[in-house]
Amino acid sequence: MESSEEDDDFPSIEGITPQSKIDSFYQSHTEKGIREVCCELMDLKDAVENLCGNMQTKYFSFLRLSEELVEMEHELVELRKHISAQGILVQDLMSGVCHELEEWNHDNATIDDSQQDIEINESRSHLPSGIDSKNATFLDNIDVLLAEHRVEEAIQAIDAEERNCPELKGPGDDSETEEMSYRSAFLKRKSMLEEQLIGIAEQPLVSILEQKKALAGLILLGKGPLAHQLLLKSYGYRLRKSIGDFLSSCSVYPITFPVTLSRLVFSMISLTTKESGSIFGDNPVYTNRVVQWAEWEIENFVRLVKENAPSSETVSALGAASSCVQASLSYCSMLESQGLKLSKLLLVLLRPYIEEVLELNFRRARRIVLNTAESDEILLQSLRTPSPFSMFITSSNGALIDSGVNFMDIIEEILSQLTPLAVVHFGANVLTRISQLFDKYMDALIKSLPGPSDDDNFTEVKEILYFRAETDSEKLALLGIAFTILDELLPLAVAQVWSPKNESKEPSTESIAPNVMTAELKDWKRHLQHSFDKLRDHFCRQYVLCFIYSREGKTRLNAQIYLSGDGEDLYWGNDPLPSLPFQALFAKLQQLAIVAGDVLLGKEKIQKNLLARLTETVVMWLSDEQEFWDVFEDESVLLKPLGLQQLILDMHFTVEIARFAGYPSRHIHQIASAIIARAIRTFSARGIDPQSALPEDEWFVETAKSSINKLLLGTSGSDLSEIDEDHIVLPDEVVSDSDDTASSLSTLESTESFASASMGELDSPVYFTDPEG
């Protein structure tokens, strides 16, 4: 205890080990050593006990074995006695037989010695009775050749014997004649030779030369079908061995696997066909068997491609499948020179697999395009490079740009995996799926446009895009992105894959008529245009509905504007102008054209097409709105010639708007003419004579042109401030997109609006004819 206390009192002294630690250390090692010795002694004790037990067991076994040896000695003594007795009996029997033979020889001394020698030789040769010495010698020679495996000499001997004795090839009968006995023995040895030849041909490691000799021998022996079967079996075994060796190392190269596998399979088919022709000739029976064997190998090839290809929904699977089509069909075209036409069978077997890969890849594409949350990584990669939609970035939501980038990236990724032969045989399928994906994308863009829809024909889109176009700039950018994909990017991406130079590189595409591919592309482009037209028409419909209906749901463009008004005749008015809703329509279209000129810079085609469709939508709504026409047909409502004149002037004004802006449309002319004709019939039915009430058509045309001049120059003396707020009000978003846009017609000073149309264009008279048609 004292030592421990001292140790505690001086803990900082270094180099001195306390006695207590020394005692505990050595004491612990001593106890550990004693325990180890005890354990070793116990193990030694167990080993000694086991050894004693084993020695006792072996001692008992030795005693039992000694007793059995004694018994066996007694049995051996008895066996020797029995053998001695049997030997005595045999000696007696031999003595008796010899005595009998001597008596028999003495009694038959007249038998010729030569006859006895023949009988002895026959008995020794174990041959059937009745075979002469010549035939027996031949059979003995054949036996020797078979025993020594000298098959070539045996084949020659048998072939020569069959030529010398044609009856050996005959059917024979069951009668026991000399010829039939010899024939039976001959056929038996021939069968033995055939078995030896079959054994040589079936050996896995036999050389090609030895195999050919064996097959030629079977043919000489009349076993041609069997030899051909062995040939196909041998090359099938070699093919499976090559495939097995390749499969053990192909997991690292899953994309190149189909190409290498097709090379192995089709090269073996080609080699087999050549060998079959060189050995068996052009026999149709053997050729058909080669074709059947090749078809079976192709089925196995397609199965292996499916089992070892990458996952079907990955783009690498599409690349592997496309490369498989390219390589295998190229090999098939080479085999056609050897008389093997396997392309149709190959396409039938590959089509379900290719369609499955395409289906899963386009499902993945749809998820990427319609679900931006799952495509963030792709977006980051895409935005590193200049985007063809960069011109829309300043005027649109970033998610909208990303959706367009995603769409083109996934399409280009899929198209880049296609090979020329894959395009030739599965291009229509790819175009159809691109069209379906574009339809889904257009439906999603439609959903991103706000406002109520009165069209129930659109399919509900389960996947939604995480953006919404609110302003006119965003809506026009949305249309611009869709139009860029339709008009520029998609055709360019497809043309690079469908280019004629790629098709002409492959031998099998020479039979494909160029107009077939062109027809497919035309139908595809027509379908894309129709899908884009749905988006454009939806935008126009929503835009026009917001113009026609107020926020309270009241109709701004109604029949009341043609029932009220001062004066009885517009022709004699001092300053005839279109009605206020159509003046507002002119201003709204002009403002939208200014915004479109900024957002859709350089895309005049879509600008004019969009403004034309907007104008068409207005007159189409007016033509189909039955409530508008019911007011004129109501007997209680008083109609005036002024209302008919104003309605006709509005229609002429609408047509002149389209012509002045540079987008004249035959459809606008037709609808406006139909509205004018219907209005004249309706007013005539109410007692108003059109002949006296209406001026000449030229007056309406000139008045409409003059009205455009007045509205552009602001000389009409009236502005939008005079328009009743409850009757016609320009929506807020019309002026929200541009700070330079005026709020009334009187303040509009631009003479180059509507796609830079000039005032001089008003001088050329255009009535209800389409200059483009």
GROMACS .gro file of C-alpha atoms in nm, residues 92-357:
model
  266
   92ASP     CA    1  -1.056  -8.920  -6.904
   93LEU     CA    2  -1.283  -8.728  -7.145
   94MET     CA    3  -0.995  -8.635  -7.373
   95SER     CA    4  -0.874  -8.992  -7.378
   96GLY     CA    5  -1.222  -9.111  -7.472
   97VAL     CA    6  -1.259  -8.848  -7.746
   98CYS     CA    7  -0.922  -8.934  -7.899
   99HIS     CA    8  -1.014  -9.299  -7.900
  100GLU     CA    9  -1.342  -9.218  -8.074
  101LEU     CA   10  -1.168  -8.999  -8.333
  102GLU     CA   11  -0.920  -9.270  -8.421
  103GLU     CA   12  -1.206  -9.515  -8.480
  104TRP     CA   13  -1.395  -9.255  -8.690
  105ASN     CA   14  -1.088  -9.179  -8.905
  106HIS     CA   15  -1.031  -9.545  -8.957
  107ASP     CA   16  -1.390  -9.591  -9.072
  108ASN     CA   17  -1.384  -9.287  -9.311
  109ALA     CA   18  -1.040  -9.327  -9.467
  110THR     CA   19  -1.186  -9.245  -9.813
  111ILE     CA   20  -1.245  -8.877  -9.727
  112ASP     CA   21  -1.012  -8.651  -9.926
  113ASP     CA   22  -0.743  -8.470  -9.724
  114SER     CA   23  -0.802  -8.136  -9.908
  115GLN     CA   24  -1.170  -8.135  -9.816
  116GLN     CA   25  -1.069  -8.181  -9.453
  117ASP     CA   26  -0.836  -7.877  -9.476
  118ILE     CA   27  -1.114  -7.657  -9.620
  119GLU     CA   28  -1.352  -7.756  -9.346
  120ILE     CA   29  -1.090  -7.688  -9.083
  121ASN     CA   30  -1.017  -7.342  -9.231
  122GLU     CA   31  -1.386  -7.263  -9.247
  123SER     CA   32  -1.433  -7.363  -8.889
  124ARG     CA   33  -1.142  -7.143  -8.788
  125SER     CA   34  -1.259  -6.840  -8.983
  126HIS     CA   35  -1.608  -6.849  -8.824
  127LEU     CA   36  -1.758  -6.745  -9.159
  128PRO     CA   37  -2.106  -6.843  -9.274
  129SER     CA   38  -2.127  -7.160  -9.464
  130GLY     CA   39  -2.121  -7.141  -9.843
  131ILE     CA   40  -1.865  -6.858  -9.890
  132ASP     CA   41  -1.587  -6.936 -10.129
  133SER     CA   42  -1.220  -6.874 -10.059
  134LYS     CA   43  -1.196  -6.558 -10.272
  135ASN     CA   44  -1.476  -6.384 -10.089
  136ALA     CA   45  -1.344  -6.505  -9.758
  137THR     CA   46  -1.003  -6.362  -9.839
  138PHE     CA   47  -1.166  -6.026  -9.925
  139LEU     CA   48  -1.359  -6.021  -9.600
  140ASP     CA   49  -1.044  -6.109  -9.406
  141ASN     CA   50  -0.867  -5.817  -9.577
  142ILE     CA   51  -1.149  -5.582  -9.485
  143ASP     CA   52  -1.135  -5.701  -9.124
  144VAL     CA   53  -0.765  -5.625  -9.111
  145LEU     CA   54  -0.814  -5.277  -9.257
  146LEU     CA   55  -1.093  -5.200  -9.011
  147ALA     CA   56  -0.889  -5.328  -8.721
  148GLU     CA   57  -0.597  -5.106  -8.821
  149HIS     CA   58  -0.832  -4.807  -8.893
  150ARG     CA   59  -0.707  -4.776  -9.249
  151VAL     CA   60  -1.037  -4.631  -9.357
  152GLU     CA   61  -0.927  -4.493  -9.693
  153GLU     CA   62  -0.804  -4.831  -9.814
  154ALA     CA   63  -1.117  -4.997  -9.676
  155ILE     CA   64  -1.335  -4.746  -9.864
  156GLN     CA   65  -1.153  -4.810 -10.188
  157ALA     CA   66  -1.174  -5.188 -10.143
  158ILE     CA   67  -1.548  -5.181 -10.066
  159ASP     CA   68  -1.616  -4.940 -10.352
  160ALA     CA   69  -1.423  -5.160 -10.593
  161GLU     CA   70  -1.604  -5.472 -10.470
  162GLU     CA   71  -1.943  -5.305 -10.518
  163ARG     CA   72  -1.849  -5.210 -10.876
  164ASN     CA   73  -1.737  -5.564 -10.947
  165CYS     CA   74  -2.043  -5.717 -10.782
  166PRO     CA   75  -2.345  -5.491 -10.848
  167GLU     CA   76  -2.571  -5.743 -10.672
  168LEU     CA   77  -2.418  -5.631 -10.341
  169LYS     CA   78  -2.615  -5.306 -10.377
  170GLY     CA   79  -2.939  -5.484 -10.456
  171PRO     CA   80  -3.221  -5.535 -10.210
  172GLY     CA   81  -3.151  -5.910 -10.174
  173ASP     CA   82  -3.383  -6.168 -10.018
  174ASP     CA   83  -3.393  -6.396  -9.714
  175SER     CA   84  -3.294  -6.718  -9.890
  176GLU     CA   85  -2.977  -6.885  -9.752
  177THR     CA   86  -2.775  -6.889 -10.072
  178GLU     CA   87  -2.404  -6.841 -10.109
  179GLU     CA   88  -2.448  -6.492 -10.257
  180MET     CA   89  -2.683  -6.380  -9.982
  181SER     CA   90  -2.449  -6.506  -9.710
  182TYR     CA   91  -2.160  -6.318  -9.860
  183ARG     CA   92  -2.375  -6.008  -9.909
  184SER     CA   93  -2.477  -6.014  -9.544
  185ALA     CA   94  -2.115  -6.040  -9.431
  186PHE     CA   95  -2.016  -5.763  -9.675
  187LEU     CA   96  -2.287  -5.525  -9.551
  188LYS     CA   97  -2.189  -5.594  -9.193
  189ARG     CA   98  -1.834  -5.481  -9.257
  190LYS     CA   99  -1.957  -5.185  -9.460
  191SER     CA  100  -2.166  -5.078  -9.163
  192MET     CA  101  -1.860  -5.104  -8.939
  193LEU     CA  102  -1.668  -4.880  -9.179
  194GLU     CA  103  -1.952  -4.626  -9.174
  195GLU     CA  104  -1.941  -4.616  -8.795
  196GLN     CA  105  -1.569  -4.547  -8.805
  197LEU     CA  106  -1.620  -4.264  -9.054
  198ILE     CA  107  -1.901  -4.116  -8.843
  199GLY     CA  108  -1.677  -4.130  -8.538
  200ILE     CA  109  -1.406  -3.938  -8.722
  201ALA     CA  110  -1.648  -3.674  -8.850
  202GLU     CA  111  -1.804  -3.623  -8.506
  203GLN     CA  112  -1.476  -3.565  -8.327
  204PRO     CA  113  -1.474  -3.202  -8.199
  205LEU     CA  114  -1.102  -3.145  -8.261
  206VAL     CA  115  -1.073  -3.321  -8.595
  207SER     CA  116  -0.899  -3.120  -8.865
  208ILE     CA  117  -1.094  -2.987  -9.159
  209LEU     CA  118  -0.895  -3.206  -9.400
  210GLU     CA  119  -0.967  -3.525  -9.204
  211GLN     CA  120  -1.331  -3.430  -9.175
  212LYS     CA  121  -1.358  -3.375  -9.549
  213LYS     CA  122  -1.203  -3.719  -9.613
  214ALA     CA  123  -1.449  -3.883  -9.375
  215LEU     CA  124  -1.746  -3.706  -9.535
  216ALA     CA  125  -1.622  -3.798  -9.884
  217GLY     CA  126  -1.595  -4.160  -9.770
  218LEU     CA  127  -1.954  -4.157  -9.645
  219ILE     CA  128  -2.064  -4.016  -9.979
  220LEU     CA  129  -1.885  -4.301 -10.161
  221LEU     CA  130  -2.060  -4.546  -9.932
  222GLY     CA  131  -2.396  -4.398 -10.033
  223LYS     CA  132  -2.455  -4.203  -9.710
  224GLY     CA  133  -2.469  -3.852  -9.858
  225PRO     CA  134  -2.760  -3.721  -9.641
  226LEU     CA  135  -2.588  -3.850  -9.329
  227ALA     CA  136  -2.259  -3.687  -9.433
  228HIS     CA  137  -2.435  -3.354  -9.493
  229GLN     CA  138  -2.603  -3.374  -9.154
  230LEU     CA  139  -2.265  -3.436  -8.992
  231LEU     CA  140  -2.121  -3.135  -9.178
  232LEU     CA  141  -2.392  -2.903  -9.047
  233LYS     CA  142  -2.357  -3.049  -8.699
  234SER     CA  143  -1.983  -2.994  -8.700
  235TYR     CA  144  -2.002  -2.630  -8.812
  236GLY     CA  145  -2.284  -2.567  -8.567
  237TYR     CA  146  -2.061  -2.695  -8.289
  238ARG     CA  147  -1.777  -2.470  -8.402
  239LEU     CA  148  -2.010  -2.171  -8.410
  240ARG     CA  149  -2.141  -2.235  -8.060
  241LYS     CA  150  -1.786  -2.275  -7.933
  242SER     CA  151  -1.685  -1.941  -8.089
  243ILE     CA  152  -1.991  -1.773  -7.941
  244GLY     CA  153  -1.920  -1.924  -7.601
  245ASP     CA  154  -1.563  -1.797  -7.605
  246PHE     CA  155  -1.687  -1.454  -7.711
  247LEU     CA  156  -1.965  -1.433  -7.451
  248SER     CA  157  -1.718  -1.486  -7.169
  249SER     CA  158  -1.552  -1.152  -7.255
  250CYS     CA  159  -1.828  -0.943  -7.415
  251SER     CA  160  -1.976  -0.797  -7.096
  252VAL     CA  161  -1.729  -0.509  -7.117
  253TYR     CA  162  -1.846  -0.414  -7.467
  254PRO     CA  163  -2.227  -0.436  -7.466
  255ILE     CA  164  -2.271  -0.192  -7.756
  256THR     CA  165  -2.035  -0.369  -7.996
  257PHE     CA  166  -2.165  -0.710  -7.895
  258PRO     CA  167  -2.429  -0.745  -8.173
  259VAL     CA  168  -2.180  -0.645  -8.444
  260THR     CA  169  -1.921  -0.898  -8.335
  261LEU     CA  170  -2.181  -1.167  -8.283
  262SER     CA  171  -2.329  -1.110  -8.629
  263ARG     CA  172  -1.981  -1.139  -8.779
  264LEU     CA  173  -1.930  -1.474  -8.606
  265VAL     CA  174  -2.269  -1.611  -8.708
  266PHE     CA  175  -2.283  -1.496  -9.068
  267SER     CA  176  -1.921  -1.576  -9.143
  268MET     CA  177  -1.984  -1.932  -9.021
  269ILE     CA  178  -2.299  -1.953  -9.233
  270SER     CA  179  -2.099  -1.836  -9.535
  271LEU     CA  180  -1.821  -2.088  -9.468
  272THR     CA  181  -2.071  -2.371  -9.423
  273THR     CA  182  -2.243  -2.281  -9.748
  274LYS     CA  183  -1.913  -2.284  -9.936
  275GLU     CA  184  -1.805  -2.617  -9.786
  276SER     CA  185  -2.143  -2.771  -9.861
  277GLY     CA  186  -2.117  -2.658 -10.222
  278SER     CA  187  -1.761  -2.785 -10.263
  279ILE     CA  188  -1.835  -3.129 -10.114
  280PHE     CA  189  -2.196  -3.193 -10.218
  281GLY     CA  190  -2.234  -2.971 -10.522
  282ASP     CA  191  -2.548  -2.776 -10.613
  283ASN     CA  192  -2.794  -3.044 -10.513
  284PRO     CA  193  -3.119  -2.863 -10.419
  285VAL     CA  194  -3.183  -3.106 -10.134
  286TYR     CA  195  -2.857  -3.016  -9.963
  287THR     CA  196  -2.900  -2.645 -10.042
  288ASN     CA  197  -3.241  -2.642  -9.873
  289ARG     CA  198  -3.092  -2.810  -9.569
  290VAL     CA  199  -2.822  -2.543  -9.549
  291VAL     CA  200  -3.092  -2.275  -9.566
  292GLN     CA  201  -3.291  -2.441  -9.287
  293TRP     CA  202  -2.979  -2.470  -9.074
  294ALA     CA  203  -2.890  -2.104  -9.139
  295GLU     CA  204  -3.242  -1.993  -9.042
  296TRP     CA  205  -3.215  -2.182  -8.715
  297GLU     CA  206  -2.878  -2.021  -8.643
  298ILE     CA  207  -3.023  -1.676  -8.717
  299GLU     CA  208  -3.306  -1.739  -8.471
  300ASN     CA  209  -3.048  -1.831  -8.210
  301PHE     CA  210  -2.849  -1.519  -8.303
  302VAL     CA  211  -3.148  -1.289  -8.245
  303ARG     CA  212  -3.218  -1.459  -7.913
  304LEU     CA  213  -2.859  -1.402  -7.800
  305VAL     CA  214  -2.876  -1.037  -7.906
  306LYS     CA  215  -3.186  -0.982  -7.693
  307GLU     CA  216  -3.042  -1.164  -7.393
  308ASN     CA  217  -2.706  -0.985  -7.391
  309ALA     CA  218  -2.802  -0.636  -7.513
  310PRO     CA  219  -2.816  -0.335  -7.276
  311SER     CA  220  -3.142  -0.235  -7.107
  312SER     CA  221  -3.399  -0.154  -7.376
  313GLU     CA  222  -3.485   0.193  -7.242
  314THR     CA  223  -3.127   0.321  -7.266
  315VAL     CA  224  -2.993   0.499  -7.570
  316SER     CA  225  -2.706   0.250  -7.584
  317ALA     CA  226  -2.964  -0.024  -7.645
  318LEU     CA  227  -3.092   0.168  -7.946
  319GLY     CA  228  -2.738   0.209  -8.075
  320ALA     CA  229  -2.668  -0.161  -8.027
  321ALA     CA  230  -2.993  -0.261  -8.200
  322SER     CA  231  -2.928  -0.023  -8.489
  323SER     CA  232  -2.573  -0.153  -8.530
  324CYS     CA  233  -2.709  -0.507  -8.523
  325VAL     CA  234  -2.947  -0.426  -8.809
  326GLN     CA  235  -2.670  -0.259  -9.007
  327ALA     CA  236  -2.416  -0.539  -8.965
  328SER     CA  237  -2.651  -0.836  -9.003
  329LEU     CA  238  -2.829  -0.699  -9.311
  330SER     CA  239  -2.495  -0.616  -9.470
  331TYR     CA  240  -2.385  -0.975  -9.418
  332CYS     CA  241  -2.716  -1.098  -9.556
  333SER     CA  242  -2.662  -0.899  -9.873
  334MET     CA  243  -2.323  -1.066  -9.913
  335LEU     CA  244  -2.477  -1.410  -9.866
  336GLU     CA  245  -2.722  -1.346 -10.149
  337SER     CA  246  -2.437  -1.406 -10.394
  338GLN     CA  247  -2.417  -1.760 -10.249
  339GLY     CA  248  -2.789  -1.820 -10.301
  340LEU     CA  249  -2.899  -1.751  -9.942
  341LYS     CA  250  -3.175  -1.491  -9.900
  342LEU     CA  251  -3.212  -1.439  -9.528
  343SER     CA  252  -3.293  -1.066  -9.504
  344LYS     CA  253  -3.670  -1.108  -9.473
  345LEU     CA  254  -3.641  -1.366  -9.199
  346LEU     CA  255  -3.390  -1.152  -9.012
  347LEU     CA  256  -3.616  -0.846  -9.028
  348VAL     CA  257  -3.915  -1.048  -8.910
  349LEU     CA  258  -3.718  -1.174  -8.610
  350LEU     CA  259  -3.558  -0.838  -8.528
  351ARG     CA  260  -3.867  -0.619  -8.571
  352PRO     CA  261  -4.028  -0.693  -8.229
  353TYR     CA  262  -3.698  -0.623  -8.055
  354ILE     CA  263  -3.631  -0.300  -8.246
  355GLU     CA  264  -3.986  -0.178  -8.183
  356GLU     CA  265  -3.953  -0.254  -7.812
  357VAL     CA  266  -3.627  -0.056  -7.792
   0.00000   0.00000   0.00000
